[in-house]
mmCIF file of C-alpha atoms in Angstrom:
data_model
loop_
_atom_site.group_PDB
_atom_site.id
_atom_site.type_symbol
_atom_site.label_atom_id
_atom_site.label_comp_id
_atom_site.label_asym_id
_atom_site.label_seq_id
_atom_site.Cartn_x
_atom_site.Cartn_y
_atom_site.Cartn_z
ATOM 1 C CA MET A 1 -0.019 -0.013 -0.045
ATOM 2 C CA PRO A 2 1.707 3.193 -1.011
ATOM 3 C CA HIS A 3 0.047 5.485 1.499
ATOM 4 C CA PRO A 4 1.008 5.066 5.203
ATOM 5 C CA PRO A 5 -1.788 3.888 7.590
ATOM 6 C CA SER A 6 -3.469 6.832 9.151
ATOM 7 C CA ASP A 7 -2.433 5.334 12.857
ATOM 8 C CA LEU A 8 1.276 5.415 11.852
ATOM 9 C CA VAL A 9 0.903 9.087 10.584
ATOM 10 C CA ARG A 10 -0.945 10.281 13.575
ATOM 11 C CA ASP A 11 1.567 8.570 15.948
ATOM 12 C CA PHE A 12 4.497 10.051 14.053
ATOM 13 C CA GLU A 13 2.807 13.585 14.194
ATOM 14 C CA ARG A 14 2.374 12.883 18.058
ATOM 15 C CA ARG A 15 5.863 11.639 18.638
ATOM 16 C CA ALA A 16 7.964 14.036 16.382
ATOM 17 C CA PRO A 17 7.971 16.843 19.135
ATOM 18 C CA GLU A 18 9.711 14.700 21.546
ATOM 19 C CA VAL A 19 12.631 14.250 19.168
ATOM 20 C CA ARG A 20 15.765 16.162 18.755
ATOM 21 C CA VAL A 21 18.032 15.631 15.679
ATOM 22 C CA LEU A 22 21.547 16.567 15.017
ATOM 23 C CA VAL A 23 22.251 17.467 11.422
ATOM 24 C CA VAL A 24 25.917 17.487 10.132
ATOM 25 C CA GLY A 25 27.021 18.662 6.794
ATOM 26 C CA ASP A 26 27.196 21.011 4.008
ATOM 27 C CA ALA A 27 24.903 23.994 4.630
ATOM 28 C CA MET A 28 23.815 26.140 1.546
ATOM 29 C CA LEU A 29 21.928 29.405 0.887
ATOM 30 C CA ASP A 30 19.263 29.180 -1.910
ATOM 31 C CA VAL A 31 18.418 32.430 -3.674
ATOM 32 C CA TYR A 32 15.432 32.687 -5.934
ATOM 33 C CA LEU A 33 15.236 35.573 -8.338
ATOM 34 C CA ASP A 34 11.535 35.853 -9.571
ATOM 35 C CA GLY A 35 10.831 37.797 -12.913
ATOM 36 C CA SER A 36 9.292 37.986 -16.310
ATOM 37 C CA ALA A 37 10.762 37.799 -19.655
ATOM 38 C CA SER A 38 9.251 39.243 -22.899
ATOM 39 C CA ARG A 39 12.159 39.586 -25.263
ATOM 40 C CA ILE A 40 15.426 37.925 -26.359
ATOM 41 C CA SER A 41 18.635 39.537 -25.532
ATOM 42 C CA PRO A 42 20.421 41.231 -28.684
ATOM 43 C CA GLU A 43 23.790 40.084 -27.366
ATOM 44 C CA ALA A 44 22.945 36.338 -27.192
ATOM 45 C CA PRO A 45 20.056 33.981 -27.802
ATOM 46 C CA VAL A 46 18.867 34.082 -24.409
ATOM 47 C CA PRO A 47 15.768 35.523 -22.542
ATOM 48 C CA VAL A 48 16.095 38.872 -20.723
ATOM 49 C CA VAL A 49 14.702 38.439 -17.278
ATOM 50 C CA ARG A 50 13.327 41.450 -15.608
ATOM 51 C CA VAL A 51 13.768 40.519 -11.910
ATOM 52 C CA GLU A 52 10.730 41.514 -9.777
ATOM 53 C CA GLY A 53 11.480 39.871 -6.590
ATOM 54 C CA GLU A 54 13.980 38.012 -4.513
ATOM 55 C CA ARG A 55 13.636 35.515 -1.841
ATOM 56 C CA ARG A 56 16.150 33.308 0.214
ATOM 57 C CA ALA A 57 15.840 29.733 1.560
ATOM 58 C CA LEU A 58 17.869 27.265 3.293
ATOM 59 C CA GLY A 59 19.600 24.520 1.220
ATOM 60 C CA GLY A 60 21.437 21.326 1.780
ATOM 61 C CA ALA A 61 22.152 20.421 5.369
ATOM 62 C CA ALA A 62 20.445 23.542 6.346
ATOM 63 C CA ASN A 63 17.261 22.486 4.669
ATOM 64 C CA VAL A 64 17.417 19.115 6.281
ATOM 65 C CA ALA A 65 17.469 20.934 9.558
ATOM 66 C CA ALA A 66 14.617 23.214 8.623
ATOM 67 C CA ASN A 67 12.631 20.128 7.447
ATOM 68 C CA VAL A 68 13.182 18.537 10.759
ATOM 69 C CA LYS A 69 11.888 21.644 12.724
ATOM 70 C CA ALA A 70 8.916 21.902 10.255
ATOM 71 C CA LEU A 71 8.009 18.198 11.265
ATOM 72 C CA GLY A 72 7.618 19.368 15.027
ATOM 73 C CA ALA A 73 10.959 17.982 16.043
ATOM 74 C CA ALA A 74 13.923 20.019 17.554
ATOM 75 C CA CYS A 75 17.089 20.277 15.591
ATOM 76 C CA ALA A 76 20.829 21.333 16.074
ATOM 77 C CA LEU A 77 22.932 22.033 12.962
ATOM 78 C CA VAL A 78 26.748 21.545 12.655
ATOM 79 C CA ALA A 79 28.374 22.848 9.721
ATOM 80 C CA CYS A 80 30.878 25.448 8.288
ATOM 81 C CA VAL A 81 30.001 28.597 6.212
ATOM 82 C CA GLY A 82 31.949 31.594 5.171
ATOM 83 C CA ARG A 83 32.500 34.810 7.130
ATOM 84 C CA ASP A 84 30.663 36.702 4.435
ATOM 85 C CA ALA A 85 27.356 38.431 3.849
ATOM 86 C CA GLU A 86 25.875 35.020 2.414
ATOM 87 C CA GLY A 87 26.823 33.478 5.623
ATOM 88 C CA ASP A 88 25.244 35.949 7.683
ATOM 89 C CA ALA A 89 21.918 35.480 5.684
ATOM 90 C CA LEU A 90 22.153 31.848 6.167
ATOM 91 C CA LEU A 91 22.224 32.298 9.909
ATOM 92 C CA GLU A 92 19.272 34.643 9.761
ATOM 93 C CA GLU A 93 17.219 31.994 7.809
ATOM 94 C CA LEU A 94 18.299 29.426 10.322
ATOM 95 C CA ALA A 95 17.075 31.508 13.274
ATOM 96 C CA ARG A 96 13.831 32.347 11.304
ATOM 97 C CA ALA A 97 13.405 28.590 11.017
ATOM 98 C CA GLY A 98 14.076 27.860 14.745
ATOM 99 C CA VAL A 99 17.246 25.738 13.999
ATOM 100 C CA GLU A 100 19.809 25.759 16.712
ATOM 101 C CA ALA A 101 22.793 27.193 14.975
ATOM 102 C CA GLY A 102 25.569 27.425 17.659
ATOM 103 C CA GLY A 103 27.435 24.496 15.850
ATOM 104 C CA VAL A 104 27.733 26.385 12.707
ATOM 105 C CA GLU A 105 31.370 27.442 12.213
ATOM 106 C CA ARG A 106 32.591 30.451 10.185
ATOM 107 C CA SER A 107 35.725 30.374 7.937
ATOM 108 C CA SER A 108 37.561 32.982 6.315
ATOM 109 C CA ASP A 109 39.199 30.489 4.055
ATOM 110 C CA ARG A 110 36.042 29.521 2.002
ATOM 111 C CA PRO A 111 32.757 31.081 0.802
ATOM 112 C CA THR A 112 29.313 30.145 1.809
ATOM 113 C CA SER A 113 27.817 27.917 -1.019
ATOM 114 C CA VAL A 114 24.952 29.955 -2.604
ATOM 115 C CA LYS A 115 22.884 28.494 -5.380
ATOM 116 C CA THR A 116 20.776 31.287 -7.189
ATOM 117 C CA ARG A 117 17.819 30.193 -9.340
ATOM 118 C CA VAL A 118 16.207 32.430 -11.806
ATOM 119 C CA LEU A 119 12.662 31.778 -12.386
ATOM 120 C CA VAL A 120 10.280 33.223 -14.987
ATOM 121 C CA ARG A 121 6.642 32.668 -14.133
ATOM 122 C CA GLY A 122 7.646 30.018 -11.648
ATOM 123 C CA GLN A 123 9.622 28.067 -14.130
ATOM 124 C CA GLN A 124 13.569 27.772 -13.645
ATOM 125 C CA VAL A 125 15.425 29.210 -16.672
ATOM 126 C CA ALA A 126 18.839 29.453 -15.158
ATOM 127 C CA ARG A 127 20.904 28.686 -12.170
ATOM 128 C CA TYR A 128 24.192 29.827 -10.961
ATOM 129 C CA ASP A 129 26.497 28.569 -8.128
ATOM 130 C CA ARG A 130 28.986 30.151 -6.086
ATOM 131 C CA GLU A 131 30.916 27.755 -3.986
ATOM 132 C CA THR A 132 34.013 25.773 -3.477
ATOM 133 C CA HIS A 133 34.292 21.954 -3.380
ATOM 134 C CA ASP A 134 37.695 22.033 -1.629
ATOM 135 C CA GLU A 135 37.778 19.979 1.541
ATOM 136 C CA LEU A 136 38.083 22.081 4.944
ATOM 137 C CA THR A 137 41.299 22.879 6.100
ATOM 138 C CA PRO A 138 42.598 20.737 9.092
ATOM 139 C CA ALA A 139 41.799 23.821 11.278
ATOM 140 C CA ALA A 140 38.540 24.179 10.097
ATOM 141 C CA ALA A 141 37.712 20.587 10.210
ATOM 142 C CA GLY A 142 38.773 20.553 13.834
ATOM 143 C CA ALA A 143 36.460 23.312 14.627
ATOM 144 C CA VAL A 144 33.554 21.470 13.138
ATOM 145 C CA ILE A 145 34.519 18.490 15.134
ATOM 146 C CA ASP A 146 34.698 20.446 18.279
ATOM 147 C CA ALA A 147 31.220 21.983 17.579
ATOM 148 C CA LEU A 148 29.998 18.435 17.232
ATOM 149 C CA GLU A 149 31.601 17.306 20.480
ATOM 150 C CA ARG A 150 30.094 20.245 22.476
ATOM 151 C CA THR A 151 26.602 19.578 21.502
ATOM 152 C CA ALA A 152 24.654 19.446 24.615
ATOM 153 C CA GLY A 153 21.369 17.961 25.514
ATOM 154 C CA PRO A 154 19.549 14.883 24.355
ATOM 155 C CA VAL A 155 20.001 13.949 20.791
ATOM 156 C CA HIS A 156 17.859 10.944 19.411
ATOM 157 C CA ALA A 157 19.163 10.680 15.757
ATOM 158 C CA VAL A 158 22.073 11.985 13.623
ATOM 159 C CA ALA A 159 21.441 13.009 10.125
ATOM 160 C CA ILE A 160 24.608 13.456 7.827
ATOM 161 C CA GLU A 161 23.960 15.600 4.642
ATOM 162 C CA ASP A 162 27.095 15.280 2.328
ATOM 163 C CA TYR A 163 26.873 17.525 -0.807
ATOM 164 C CA ASP A 164 30.511 17.213 -1.661
ATOM 165 C CA LYS A 165 31.226 20.790 -0.640
ATOM 166 C CA GLY A 166 34.010 19.782 1.454
ATOM 167 C CA VAL A 167 32.725 19.725 5.020
ATOM 168 C CA MET A 168 32.390 16.018 5.386
ATOM 169 C CA THR A 169 36.133 15.231 5.429
ATOM 170 C CA GLY A 170 37.192 11.796 6.793
ATOM 171 C CA ALA A 171 37.923 13.381 10.215
ATOM 172 C CA VAL A 172 34.386 14.919 10.381
ATOM 173 C CA VAL A 173 32.581 11.734 9.102
ATOM 174 C CA ALA A 174 34.542 9.658 11.705
ATOM 175 C CA ALA A 175 33.623 12.080 14.562
ATOM 176 C CA ALA A 176 29.903 12.244 13.470
ATOM 177 C CA LEU A 177 29.630 8.333 13.393
ATOM 178 C CA SER A 178 31.631 8.177 16.714
ATOM 179 C CA PHE A 179 29.088 10.618 18.162
ATOM 180 C CA ALA A 180 26.141 8.514 17.301
ATOM 181 C CA ARG A 181 27.798 5.341 18.326
ATOM 182 C CA ALA A 182 28.620 6.570 21.740
ATOM 183 C CA ARG A 183 25.033 7.424 22.287
ATOM 184 C CA SER A 184 23.586 4.345 20.683
ATOM 185 C CA ILE A 185 21.396 6.542 18.386
ATOM 186 C CA PRO A 186 20.564 5.940 14.685
ATOM 187 C CA VAL A 187 22.521 7.694 11.847
ATOM 188 C CA VAL A 188 20.997 8.532 8.537
ATOM 189 C CA VAL A 189 23.448 9.290 5.624
ATOM 190 C CA ASP A 190 22.512 11.179 2.469
ATOM 191 C CA PRO A 191 25.911 10.650 0.408
ATOM 192 C CA LYS A 192 27.556 11.967 -2.557
ATOM 193 C CA ALA A 193 30.413 10.876 -4.695
ATOM 194 C CA ARG A 194 33.463 11.707 -2.573
ATOM 195 C CA GLY A 195 33.703 9.398 0.370
ATOM 196 C CA PHE A 196 30.588 7.437 -0.672
ATOM 197 C CA PHE A 197 31.890 4.210 1.027
ATOM 198 C CA ALA A 198 33.154 6.054 4.113
ATOM 199 C CA TYR A 199 29.942 5.578 6.104
ATOM 200 C CA ALA A 200 30.261 1.911 7.406
ATOM 201 C CA GLY A 201 28.230 1.617 10.601
ATOM 202 C CA ALA A 202 25.413 3.901 9.675
ATOM 203 C CA THR A 203 21.953 2.886 10.279
ATOM 204 C CA VAL A 204 20.341 4.045 7.034
ATOM 205 C CA PHE A 205 22.263 4.831 3.804
ATOM 206 C CA LYS A 206 20.155 6.896 1.360
ATOM 207 C CA PRO A 207 21.483 7.594 -1.988
ATOM 208 C CA ASN A 208 19.369 8.204 -5.117
ATOM 209 C CA ARG A 209 19.435 6.008 -8.101
ATOM 210 C CA SER A 210 22.031 8.006 -10.095
ATOM 211 C CA GLU A 211 24.310 8.432 -7.009
ATOM 212 C CA LEU A 212 24.319 4.826 -6.436
ATOM 213 C CA GLU A 213 24.919 4.012 -10.111
ATOM 214 C CA ALA A 214 27.752 6.182 -10.216
ATOM 215 C CA ALA A 215 29.468 4.968 -7.266
ATOM 216 C CA LEU A 216 28.947 1.175 -8.347
ATOM 217 C CA ARG A 217 29.341 1.904 -12.087
ATOM 218 C CA GLU A 218 26.409 -0.307 -12.862
ATOM 219 C CA PRO A 219 22.674 0.014 -13.261
ATOM 220 C CA VAL A 220 20.477 -0.090 -9.951
ATOM 221 C CA ARG A 221 18.531 -3.467 -9.939
ATOM 222 C CA ALA A 222 15.904 -2.205 -7.590
ATOM 223 C CA SER A 223 13.806 -5.545 -7.793
ATOM 224 C CA ASP A 224 16.613 -7.842 -7.360
ATOM 225 C CA ALA A 225 16.842 -8.773 -3.577
ATOM 226 C CA GLY A 226 20.184 -10.615 -3.924
ATOM 227 C CA TRP A 227 21.781 -7.665 -5.602
ATOM 228 C CA LEU A 228 20.371 -5.051 -2.995
ATOM 229 C CA ALA A 229 21.710 -7.335 -0.051
ATOM 230 C CA GLY A 230 24.996 -7.534 -1.932
ATOM 231 C CA VAL A 231 25.150 -3.688 -2.068
ATOM 232 C CA LEU A 232 24.218 -3.311 1.494
ATOM 233 C CA ARG A 233 26.967 -5.720 2.668
ATOM 234 C CA ARG A 234 29.449 -3.592 0.528
ATOM 235 C CA LEU A 235 28.324 -0.425 2.260
ATOM 236 C CA GLU A 236 28.406 -2.147 5.863
ATOM 237 C CA CYS A 237 25.336 -0.189 6.909
ATOM 238 C CA ASP A 238 22.107 -1.583 8.637
ATOM 239 C CA ALA A 239 19.785 -0.558 5.956
ATOM 240 C CA LEU A 240 19.685 1.029 2.486
ATOM 241 C CA VAL A 241 16.994 3.014 1.178
ATOM 242 C CA ILE A 242 17.382 4.204 -2.445
ATOM 243 C CA THR A 243 15.090 6.964 -3.923
ATOM 244 C CA LEU A 244 13.925 6.249 -7.380
ATOM 245 C CA GLY A 245 12.144 9.448 -8.527
ATOM 246 C CA GLU A 246 8.875 8.848 -10.075
ATOM 247 C CA ASP A 247 9.314 5.118 -9.026
ATOM 248 C CA GLY A 248 9.251 5.924 -5.453
ATOM 249 C CA MET A 249 11.816 4.186 -3.338
ATOM 250 C CA VAL A 250 13.050 0.818 -2.332
ATOM 251 C CA PHE A 251 14.660 -0.403 1.000
ATOM 252 C CA VAL A 252 16.487 -3.525 2.166
ATOM 253 C CA GLU A 253 17.613 -4.420 5.693
ATOM 254 C CA ALA A 254 20.504 -6.616 6.828
ATOM 255 C CA GLY A 255 18.019 -9.622 7.183
ATOM 256 C CA GLY A 256 17.371 -9.436 3.531
ATOM 257 C CA ASP A 257 13.955 -7.805 3.924
ATOM 258 C CA VAL A 258 13.305 -5.881 0.754
ATOM 259 C CA GLN A 259 10.203 -3.524 -0.059
ATOM 260 C CA GLU A 260 9.427 -1.690 -2.920
ATOM 261 C CA ILE A 261 7.447 1.640 -2.011
ATOM 262 C CA PRO A 262 5.653 3.263 -5.063
ATOM 263 C CA THR A 263 5.499 6.937 -5.237
ATOM 264 C CA VAL A 264 2.488 8.752 -3.796
ATOM 265 C CA ALA A 265 3.113 12.101 -5.619
ATOM 266 C CA ARG A 266 -0.057 13.360 -7.289
ATOM 267 C CA SER A 267 1.810 16.035 -9.349
ATOM 268 C CA VAL A 268 5.282 16.989 -9.674
ATOM 269 C CA PHE A 269 5.963 20.808 -9.717
ATOM 270 C CA ASP A 270 9.772 20.873 -8.496
ATOM 271 C CA VAL A 271 12.069 18.182 -7.192
ATOM 272 C CA SER A 272 14.428 20.566 -5.542
ATOM 273 C CA GLY A 273 15.004 19.561 -2.040
ATOM 274 C CA ALA A 274 12.934 16.328 -1.924
ATOM 275 C CA GLY A 275 15.991 14.313 -1.036
ATOM 276 C CA ASP A 276 16.484 16.706 2.136
ATOM 277 C CA THR A 277 12.948 16.085 3.089
ATOM 278 C CA VAL A 278 13.303 12.173 2.991
ATOM 279 C CA THR A 279 16.520 12.452 5.115
ATOM 280 C CA ALA A 280 14.868 14.661 7.609
ATOM 281 C CA VAL A 281 11.722 12.322 7.964
ATOM 282 C CA LEU A 282 13.802 9.162 8.105
ATOM 283 C CA ALA A 283 16.162 10.722 10.981
ATOM 284 C CA THR A 284 13.032 12.121 12.965
ATOM 285 C CA ALA A 285 11.111 8.807 12.615
ATOM 286 C CA LEU A 286 13.970 6.716 13.546
ATOM 287 C CA GLY A 287 14.710 8.936 16.545
ATOM 288 C CA ALA A 288 11.150 8.832 17.614
ATOM 289 C CA GLY A 289 11.613 4.813 17.757
ATOM 290 C CA PHE A 290 9.989 3.854 14.358
ATOM 291 C CA GLY A 291 11.568 1.184 12.444
ATOM 292 C CA VAL A 292 13.088 1.636 8.872
ATOM 293 C CA ARG A 293 10.104 0.285 7.131
ATOM 294 C CA GLU A 294 7.807 2.638 8.824
ATOM 295 C CA ALA A 295 10.355 5.537 8.431
ATOM 296 C CA ALA A 296 10.637 5.037 4.684
ATOM 297 C CA THR A 297 6.869 4.891 4.310
ATOM 298 C CA LEU A 298 6.564 8.146 6.050
ATOM 299 C CA ALA A 299 9.394 9.761 4.162
ATOM 300 C CA ASN A 300 7.970 8.630 0.815
ATOM 301 C CA GLN A 301 4.787 10.328 1.725
ATOM 302 C CA ALA A 302 6.459 13.405 2.706
ATOM 303 C CA ALA A 303 8.442 13.508 -0.681
ATOM 304 C CA GLY A 304 5.244 13.146 -2.512
ATOM 305 C CA VAL A 305 4.026 16.410 -0.724
ATOM 306 C CA GLN A 306 7.357 18.221 -1.205
ATOM 307 C CA VAL A 307 7.639 17.678 -4.992
ATOM 308 C CA GLY A 308 4.200 19.466 -5.382
ATOM 309 C CA LYS A 309 5.727 22.671 -3.940
ATOM 310 C CA SER A 310 7.756 25.306 -5.751
ATOM 311 C CA GLY A 311 11.619 25.303 -4.947
ATOM 312 C CA VAL A 312 13.203 23.990 -2.088
ATOM 313 C CA ALA A 313 10.500 23.504 0.662
ATOM 314 C CA THR A 314 9.686 22.061 4.032
ATOM 315 C CA VAL A 315 7.014 19.614 4.708
ATOM 316 C CA SER A 316 5.204 19.469 8.166
ATOM 317 C CA ALA A 317 3.733 16.373 9.989
ATOM 318 C CA ARG A 318 0.265 17.892 9.374
ATOM 319 C CA GLU A 319 0.688 17.927 5.657
ATOM 320 C CA ILE A 320 1.892 14.223 5.614
ATOM 321 C CA ALA A 321 -1.204 13.367 7.599
ATOM 322 C CA ARG A 322 -3.615 15.303 5.346
ATOM 323 C CA ALA A 323 -1.794 13.772 2.269
ATOM 324 C CA ALA A 324 -2.253 10.307 3.680
ATOM 325 C CA ASP A 325 -5.982 10.876 4.499
ATOM 326 C CA ARG A 326 -6.540 12.092 1.045
ATOM 327 C CA GLY A 327 -4.755 9.025 -0.387
ATOM 328 C CA ALA A 328 -6.773 6.699 1.677
ATOM 329 C CA ARG A 329 -10.151 8.409 0.698
ATOM 330 C CA ALA A 330 -9.174 8.394 -3.003
ATOM 331 C CA ALA A 331 -8.421 4.503 -2.617
ATOM 332 C CA SER A 332 -11.697 3.893 -1.112
ATOM 333 C CA THR A 333 -13.722 6.071 -3.625
ATOM 334 C CA ALA A 334 -15.502 4.380 -6.347
ATOM 335 C CA PRO A 335 -14.472 5.266 -9.940
ATOM 336 C CA GLY A 336 -16.126 8.274 -11.197
ATOM 337 C CA GLU A 337 -17.106 9.415 -7.570
ATOM 338 C CA GLU A 338 -15.900 12.645 -6.370
ATOM 339 C CA PHE A 339 -14.181 13.191 -2.830
ATOM 340 C CA PRO A 340 -13.378 16.630 -1.330
ATOM 341 C CA GLU A 341 -9.874 18.187 -1.378
ATOM 342 C CA ASP A 342 -8.181 19.398 1.596
ATOM 343 C CA ASN A 343 -6.244 22.770 1.447
ATOM 344 C CA ILE A 344 -2.576 22.225 2.635
#
């Protein structure tokens, strides 16, 4: 059944406020330039966009943290950003989202990662990035590890969001895994190419299809239980969750239990940030004591809500519940029969 049972969703909504998640990784600032275009540039065959508005949002690990907060849980972020105006703006957005940002270090050696999207009537026509992919210097990595180790208060799960921007060095990865291991709490990893196989011991390893294919240099065989079990053994993690875009997701646990979860997206407006939402729900659900199967089902429902929104966006536990209710009503409605929509 693609939609989660209502009692599971309600239980998640009730338990999420009792959870505190620590997010570690590459924090970014997303900038959206909204405008209109009515002519082609005389200088090149490109549209001339008249910018009419600008807005900012959290990206990368910062977006995972914002999603955790939107779910009703508490969240602390450990990251490293530049000593620049964009870093100031990112910290302002974290404060607005209610994310604990005492673990966000500042470095003069690197800029804050910024992704600027140009949209015309809601459609993206261009994106430009200002960032570095260089690994943190030993001094900056040490500062991030210190920030991780001084995290106070209860932590129920760790989410590692690696966007290959250089924060998740080998030393930082080891420190994050050690932090979780010392507290016997689950770790959810969203990996990228560099250091893909560095997360042995994680609870859930969550690549998307293209990331896994690039790392393994072979196509993903999402319906082959033996192949999936072999990948899981190679990664040395407890469970593997592969997001498959319009095909939903599949997960396999160490015991060989495999489940394919079809997508529940009713419409896809923008896939930006969907992986961040999945990571946030997995970590929050595992921190609340749910199993991987339940967490993956909840995360799949949340992704279906997120892709119906414009740009990088958060999803609340209430939105997951409403979407699940709609799906259940639609499934029980006779062909041709109408059922009321909810406003989210």
